Amino acid sequence: MQPAEPRQPEDAHFAPIAEIFGLRGGVNSEIRYVRSPLGTLTVEARYGAKKGGFPHAEAVRWSDDIAAYHDELARRGVPLPPLERMVIEHDRATERAVIVKTSPWTGHDVSHLLEHTPVGGDPDAVARLVRQICAILVPICAERHVGWETEVGIDPRCSNFTVDADARMWFVDLFPPRFRKNGIPIVEWPHPQSDEGFRLGVFKHFDVRGIALTTIAQLSRILPLQKAAFENDVIAGLAAALRPEERTELADGLARSPWHRVRTALAAGNTAEVAAIIAGAPTEPVFGAPYGVYALREIALELAAAGRLTRQALEDFFRASHYEDALPKERLEGLIRQLQAAT
């Protein structure tokens, strides 16, 4: 017997107030698009939702830090969507809280544009997006704390930049709020417990060289065949934040990196040398310090650019190599073997 169709109430006094659409978020946050009956689109970022939220007092502190980071970026001219509201949803049954930030819709993110629209197949359009990303990064990279370290941090992954209908680019990622609180950089949530995790977090988000490498890698993750072009375009795009000797040092450091040597060995057909470079890459200094699993990610990008890894295999490798503090030795060795098998 089929169940009966639900009946509309004779006196229907209920009406939809909004449509809510989920979108992939980061490792910490859920992202929701909310469309009102008038067609207005807003974006809700639910910080902490993917990890069970925060204790209420911690959520209050983080919301203050998010507002402070927003102001730090805005003072440096970073284009940010207006912060319409930020509230803390506190579940008294579980004593956990989620921070909900609401902003207007500012277009699709760059990763979507490169993956799912004709933009990704248009070299001029891709180059234009890279220039726009770099223009946002320049004021961050130009203001230094000391040496190569920036005063304020940033995560330059493609999904953190959106492009609106007027082709204006926005930066939309405020969590974790990467600024120096009481002189100490906030690099991740939860805060890394290992020295390696903290050092790499500072390098990737508070160091001009690390910001450049992260930008190149995240673009190449989507379009691996263009990795060499992205290196040139990003260094050129950040030139306004670099002294001439810094630009030379950045280019020379890339040329000496293990993944550049893999590129050369692949072109020469020397698979034995590629395997040897892969084995030592996590501990080999890059700009003076080991780059860990991120060196393996760079090599995975080189293998994909050379046709040795499929796009799906590359994405699987990035997901398998994700970690938040210290990567267990067994996992690291498994990742090394995985890349060596692809040579």
Short mmCIF file of C-alpha atoms in Angstrom, two decimals:
data_model
loop_
_atom_site.label_atom_id
_atom_site.label_comp_id
_atom_site.label_asym_id
_atom_site.label_seq_id
_atom_site.Cartn_x
_atom_site.Cartn_y
_atom_site.Cartn_z
CA MET A 1 0.00 0.00 0.00
CA GLN A 2 1.44 3.36 -1.02
CA PRO A 3 1.56 6.06 1.64
CA ALA A 4 -0.90 8.87 1.13
CA GLU A 5 0.37 12.13 -0.32
CA PRO A 6 0.68 14.80 2.35
CA ARG A 7 -2.20 17.25 2.16
CA GLN A 8 -1.79 21.00 1.99
CA PRO A 9 -3.46 22.70 4.93
CA GLU A 10 -6.78 24.16 3.89
CA ASP A 11 -5.75 27.45 5.46
CA ALA A 12 -2.12 27.56 4.37
CA HIS A 13 -0.48 30.24 6.49
CA PHE A 14 3.07 28.96 6.15
CA ALA A 15 5.41 30.39 3.51
CA PRO A 16 9.09 29.78 2.80
CA ILE A 17 11.35 32.46 4.24
CA ALA A 18 14.58 31.36 2.54
CA GLU A 19 16.31 28.65 0.57
CA ILE A 20 19.55 27.32 2.03
CA PHE A 21 22.24 25.63 -0.05
CA GLY A 22 25.30 23.89 1.32
CA LEU A 23 28.74 24.37 -0.19
CA ARG A 24 32.01 22.60 0.50
CA GLY A 25 33.81 24.53 3.19
CA GLY A 26 37.28 24.21 4.60
CA VAL A 27 38.41 21.74 7.23
CA ASN A 28 36.92 23.88 10.01
CA SER A 29 33.82 25.52 8.61
CA GLU A 30 30.51 24.89 6.91
CA ILE A 31 29.48 27.35 4.21
CA ARG A 32 25.82 27.99 3.40
CA TYR A 33 24.23 30.14 0.72
CA VAL A 34 20.91 31.63 1.78
CA ARG A 35 18.51 32.99 -0.84
CA SER A 36 15.58 35.10 0.31
CA PRO A 37 12.21 35.16 -1.50
CA LEU A 38 13.32 38.49 -2.99
CA GLY A 39 16.33 36.78 -4.55
CA THR A 40 18.96 38.28 -2.25
CA LEU A 41 21.93 35.95 -1.69
CA THR A 42 23.92 35.93 1.51
CA VAL A 43 26.70 33.62 2.67
CA GLU A 44 26.84 32.07 6.13
CA ALA A 45 30.22 30.83 7.29
CA ARG A 46 29.74 28.54 10.28
CA TYR A 47 33.15 28.54 11.92
CA GLY A 48 34.02 25.47 13.96
CA ALA A 49 31.01 23.50 12.75
CA LYS A 50 33.03 20.70 11.15
CA LYS A 51 34.94 19.98 14.36
CA GLY A 52 32.15 20.00 16.89
CA GLY A 53 32.30 23.69 17.70
CA PHE A 54 33.91 25.50 20.64
CA PRO A 55 33.26 25.91 24.33
CA HIS A 56 31.19 29.08 24.63
CA ALA A 57 33.92 31.21 26.22
CA GLU A 58 36.36 30.16 23.49
CA ALA A 59 33.81 31.05 20.81
CA VAL A 60 33.54 34.55 22.29
CA ARG A 61 37.32 34.96 22.14
CA TRP A 62 37.49 33.68 18.57
CA SER A 63 34.70 35.99 17.43
CA ASP A 64 36.64 38.95 18.85
CA ASP A 65 39.76 37.73 17.03
CA ILE A 66 37.83 37.35 13.75
CA ALA A 67 36.62 40.94 14.02
CA ALA A 68 40.18 42.09 14.78
CA TYR A 69 41.57 40.19 11.79
CA HIS A 70 38.87 41.67 9.56
CA ASP A 71 39.98 45.13 10.64
CA GLU A 72 43.68 44.31 10.12
CA LEU A 73 43.02 43.17 6.54
CA ALA A 74 40.71 46.09 5.79
CA ARG A 75 43.35 48.58 6.98
CA ARG A 76 45.73 47.10 4.42
CA GLY A 77 43.25 47.51 1.60
CA VAL A 78 42.24 43.86 1.26
CA PRO A 79 38.78 43.78 -0.40
CA LEU A 80 36.44 42.06 2.06
CA PRO A 81 32.68 41.46 1.83
CA PRO A 82 30.81 43.60 4.37
CA LEU A 83 30.46 41.84 7.70
CA GLU A 84 26.67 42.01 8.08
CA ARG A 85 26.41 40.10 11.33
CA MET A 86 28.35 37.70 13.50
CA VAL A 87 26.58 35.67 16.15
CA ILE A 88 27.39 32.77 18.42
CA GLU A 89 25.01 29.81 18.33
CA HIS A 90 25.28 28.15 21.74
CA ASP A 91 23.79 24.68 22.23
CA ARG A 92 23.16 24.46 25.96
CA ALA A 93 22.52 20.73 25.75
CA THR A 94 26.06 20.04 24.54
CA GLU A 95 27.67 23.25 25.80
CA ARG A 96 29.22 23.71 22.36
CA ALA A 97 29.08 26.84 20.24
CA VAL A 98 29.48 27.76 16.57
CA ILE A 99 30.37 31.21 15.24
CA VAL A 100 28.13 32.29 12.34
CA LYS A 101 29.36 35.11 10.10
CA THR A 102 26.94 36.49 7.50
CA SER A 103 28.09 38.46 4.46
CA PRO A 104 26.60 39.29 1.07
CA TRP A 105 27.28 36.97 -1.85
CA THR A 106 30.34 38.15 -3.79
CA GLY A 107 30.43 35.58 -6.58
CA HIS A 108 31.90 32.15 -7.18
CA ASP A 109 35.31 31.34 -5.79
CA VAL A 110 38.35 31.07 -8.04
CA SER A 111 38.63 27.30 -7.66
CA HIS A 112 35.07 26.93 -9.02
CA LEU A 113 35.80 29.29 -11.91
CA LEU A 114 38.96 27.39 -12.88
CA GLU A 115 37.41 23.93 -12.51
CA HIS A 116 33.84 24.30 -13.69
CA THR A 117 33.66 27.20 -16.14
CA PRO A 118 35.36 28.05 -19.46
CA VAL A 119 37.70 30.38 -17.54
CA GLY A 120 40.03 27.47 -16.76
CA GLY A 121 40.63 26.88 -20.47
CA ASP A 122 41.32 30.52 -21.30
CA PRO A 123 45.00 31.39 -20.64
CA ASP A 124 44.32 35.12 -20.66
CA ALA A 125 41.49 34.77 -18.16
CA VAL A 126 43.60 32.54 -15.91
CA ALA A 127 46.49 35.02 -16.01
CA ARG A 128 44.07 37.82 -15.13
CA LEU A 129 42.85 35.90 -12.06
CA VAL A 130 46.43 35.28 -10.94
CA ARG A 131 47.18 39.00 -11.22
CA GLN A 132 44.09 39.82 -9.17
CA ILE A 133 45.07 37.35 -6.45
CA CYS A 134 48.58 38.77 -6.32
CA ALA A 135 47.24 42.33 -6.15
CA ILE A 136 45.41 41.35 -2.94
CA LEU A 137 48.53 39.66 -1.54
CA VAL A 138 50.93 42.53 -2.29
CA PRO A 139 49.96 44.78 0.67
CA ILE A 140 50.16 41.77 3.00
CA CYS A 141 53.58 40.76 1.66
CA ALA A 142 54.91 44.31 1.59
CA GLU A 143 54.39 44.99 5.31
CA ARG A 144 57.01 42.97 7.18
CA HIS A 145 57.34 42.00 10.81
CA VAL A 146 60.98 41.02 10.41
CA GLY A 147 62.91 39.72 7.41
CA TRP A 148 60.59 37.73 5.16
CA GLU A 149 57.88 37.45 7.83
CA THR A 150 54.73 39.48 7.30
CA GLU A 151 52.96 41.48 9.97
CA VAL A 152 49.59 39.89 9.12
CA GLY A 153 49.03 36.38 7.75
CA ILE A 154 46.81 35.09 4.96
CA ASP A 155 45.76 31.77 3.41
CA PRO A 156 45.93 32.25 -0.38
CA ARG A 157 44.11 29.12 -1.49
CA CYS A 158 41.88 29.62 -4.53
CA SER A 159 38.63 28.97 -2.67
CA ASN A 160 39.34 31.98 -0.44
CA PHE A 161 39.00 34.43 -3.33
CA THR A 162 35.70 35.18 -5.09
CA VAL A 163 34.88 37.15 -8.23
CA ASP A 164 31.62 39.07 -8.53
CA ALA A 165 29.55 39.98 -11.60
CA ASP A 166 31.65 43.12 -12.12
CA ALA A 167 34.85 41.02 -12.20
CA ARG A 168 35.96 42.41 -8.84
CA MET A 169 37.84 39.98 -6.62
CA TRP A 170 37.22 39.58 -2.88
CA PHE A 171 39.01 37.76 -0.06
CA VAL A 172 36.51 35.83 2.05
CA ASP A 173 38.44 33.71 4.59
CA LEU A 174 38.57 35.05 8.16
CA PHE A 175 39.03 31.84 10.14
CA PRO A 176 41.36 31.10 11.65
CA PRO A 177 42.14 34.80 12.03
CA ARG A 178 45.77 34.90 10.97
CA PHE A 179 47.17 37.91 12.77
CA ARG A 180 49.66 38.40 15.60
CA LYS A 181 47.83 38.29 18.91
CA ASN A 182 50.01 39.54 21.74
CA GLY A 183 52.92 39.18 19.33
CA ILE A 184 52.27 35.49 18.54
CA PRO A 185 51.01 34.47 15.07
CA ILE A 186 47.71 32.59 14.98
CA VAL A 187 48.40 29.94 12.34
CA GLU A 188 45.65 27.35 12.78
CA TRP A 189 42.80 26.07 14.91
CA PRO A 190 43.49 24.14 17.03
CA HIS A 191 46.90 25.69 17.69
CA PRO A 192 49.67 23.27 16.60
CA GLN A 193 51.26 21.45 19.51
CA SER A 194 54.47 20.53 17.70
CA ASP A 195 57.29 22.92 16.86
CA GLU A 196 57.23 21.64 13.26
CA GLY A 197 53.51 22.30 12.88
CA PHE A 198 53.86 25.85 14.20
CA ARG A 199 56.98 26.59 12.12
CA LEU A 200 55.37 25.41 8.90
CA GLY A 201 52.18 27.31 9.73
CA VAL A 202 54.16 30.52 10.15
CA PHE A 203 56.10 29.87 6.94
CA LYS A 204 53.03 29.14 4.81
CA HIS A 205 50.89 32.04 6.07
CA PHE A 206 53.24 34.67 7.57
CA ASP A 207 56.27 34.46 5.26
CA VAL A 208 56.38 35.99 1.79
CA ARG A 209 58.18 32.94 0.40
CA GLY A 210 55.65 30.54 1.92
CA ILE A 211 52.71 32.66 0.78
CA ALA A 212 54.13 32.59 -2.76
CA LEU A 213 54.66 28.82 -2.66
CA THR A 214 51.16 28.22 -1.29
CA THR A 215 49.61 30.41 -3.98
CA ILE A 216 51.49 28.57 -6.74
CA ALA A 217 50.66 25.14 -5.32
CA GLN A 218 46.95 25.85 -4.89
CA LEU A 219 46.62 27.18 -8.44
CA SER A 220 48.61 24.21 -9.76
CA ARG A 221 46.44 21.78 -7.81
CA ILE A 222 43.60 22.80 -10.13
CA LEU A 223 45.61 23.28 -13.35
CA PRO A 224 48.80 21.21 -12.88
CA LEU A 225 49.90 21.58 -16.50
CA GLN A 226 50.40 25.29 -15.85
CA LYS A 227 52.63 24.95 -12.78
CA ALA A 228 55.75 26.42 -14.40
CA ALA A 229 53.72 29.36 -15.74
CA PHE A 230 52.14 29.93 -12.32
CA GLU A 231 55.59 30.17 -10.74
CA ASN A 232 56.60 32.93 -13.11
CA ASP A 233 53.26 34.72 -12.91
CA VAL A 234 53.06 34.70 -9.10
CA ILE A 235 56.63 35.94 -8.62
CA ALA A 236 55.95 38.68 -11.18
CA GLY A 237 52.62 39.49 -9.53
CA LEU A 238 54.26 39.94 -6.12
CA ALA A 239 57.12 42.06 -7.49
CA ALA A 240 55.73 45.25 -5.95
CA ALA A 241 56.22 43.70 -2.49
CA LEU A 242 59.77 42.48 -3.19
CA ARG A 243 63.11 44.21 -3.31
CA PRO A 244 65.14 43.21 -6.40
CA GLU A 245 67.46 41.02 -4.34
CA GLU A 246 64.45 39.32 -2.71
CA ARG A 247 62.94 38.52 -6.08
CA THR A 248 66.26 36.96 -7.13
CA GLU A 249 66.48 34.98 -3.88
CA LEU A 250 62.92 33.70 -4.32
CA ALA A 251 63.55 32.58 -7.91
CA ASP A 252 66.90 30.98 -6.98
CA GLY A 253 65.34 29.14 -4.04
CA LEU A 254 62.69 27.68 -6.33
CA ALA A 255 65.34 26.62 -8.84
CA ARG A 256 67.22 24.71 -6.11
CA SER A 257 64.11 23.06 -4.67
CA PRO A 258 63.66 19.27 -4.80
CA TRP A 259 60.59 19.58 -7.02
CA HIS A 260 62.49 21.59 -9.61
CA ARG A 261 65.14 18.88 -9.64
CA VAL A 262 62.35 16.34 -10.11
CA ARG A 263 61.12 18.39 -13.08
CA THR A 264 64.59 18.24 -14.64
CA ALA A 265 65.01 14.52 -13.95
CA LEU A 266 61.59 13.72 -15.40
CA ALA A 267 62.45 15.62 -18.56
CA ALA A 268 65.64 13.56 -18.82
CA GLY A 269 63.80 10.28 -18.17
CA ASN A 270 65.90 9.58 -15.06
CA THR A 271 63.35 7.79 -12.88
CA ALA A 272 65.98 6.51 -10.44
CA GLU A 273 67.02 10.07 -9.64
CA VAL A 274 63.37 11.09 -9.26
CA ALA A 275 62.81 8.30 -6.72
CA ALA A 276 65.92 9.33 -4.77
CA ILE A 277 64.87 12.99 -4.67
CA ILE A 278 61.40 11.99 -3.44
CA ALA A 279 62.89 9.94 -0.59
CA GLY A 280 64.87 12.90 0.76
CA ALA A 281 62.46 15.71 -0.07
CA PRO A 282 60.64 16.02 3.31
CA THR A 283 63.87 16.72 5.20
CA GLU A 284 65.68 18.73 2.53
CA PRO A 285 65.93 22.44 3.37
CA VAL A 286 63.77 24.76 1.29
CA PHE A 287 64.59 28.40 1.99
CA GLY A 288 66.65 27.25 4.95
CA ALA A 289 64.32 24.75 6.63
CA PRO A 290 62.66 21.40 5.82
CA TYR A 291 59.36 21.78 3.97
CA GLY A 292 58.06 18.41 5.12
CA VAL A 293 55.03 16.94 3.42
CA TYR A 294 54.54 20.13 1.41
CA ALA A 295 57.68 19.25 -0.58
CA LEU A 296 55.98 15.96 -1.46
CA ARG A 297 52.88 17.85 -2.56
CA GLU A 298 55.02 19.99 -4.83
CA ILE A 299 56.55 16.84 -6.32
CA ALA A 300 53.07 15.38 -6.82
CA LEU A 301 52.23 18.50 -8.82
CA GLU A 302 55.33 17.96 -10.97
CA LEU A 303 54.32 14.34 -11.58
CA ALA A 304 50.83 15.48 -12.57
CA ALA A 305 52.27 18.12 -14.89
CA ALA A 306 54.37 15.39 -16.52
CA GLY A 307 51.35 13.10 -16.95
CA ARG A 308 52.47 10.61 -14.28
CA LEU A 309 49.52 11.32 -11.98
CA THR A 310 45.91 11.83 -13.02
CA ARG A 311 44.02 14.83 -11.73
CA GLN A 312 42.01 12.56 -9.42
CA ALA A 313 45.16 10.84 -8.14
CA LEU A 314 46.65 14.26 -7.46
CA GLU A 315 43.59 15.35 -5.50
CA ASP A 316 43.60 12.08 -3.56
CA PHE A 317 47.25 12.66 -2.67
CA PHE A 318 46.54 16.16 -1.38
CA ARG A 319 43.72 14.84 0.78
CA ALA A 320 45.81 11.94 2.07
CA SER A 321 48.66 14.30 2.97
CA HIS A 322 46.52 16.75 4.94
CA TYR A 323 47.45 17.11 8.58
CA GLU A 324 47.11 19.71 11.29
CA ASP A 325 50.12 19.23 13.54
CA ALA A 326 52.66 16.44 13.09
CA LEU A 327 52.38 13.84 10.33
CA PRO A 328 53.03 10.30 11.65
CA LYS A 329 56.19 8.72 10.26
CA GLU A 330 54.27 5.76 8.82
CA ARG A 331 51.97 8.04 6.83
CA LEU A 332 54.90 10.07 5.53
CA GLU A 333 56.70 6.92 4.38
CA GLY A 334 53.52 5.74 2.67
CA LEU A 335 53.21 9.03 0.80
CA ILE A 336 56.83 8.75 -0.34
CA ARG A 337 56.22 5.24 -1.67
CA GLN A 338 53.07 6.41 -3.42
CA LEU A 339 54.97 9.08 -5.33
CA GLN A 340 57.87 6.78 -6.12
CA ALA A 341 55.43 4.29 -7.63
CA ALA A 342 54.16 7.00 -9.98
CA THR A 343 57.57 7.72 -11.49
#
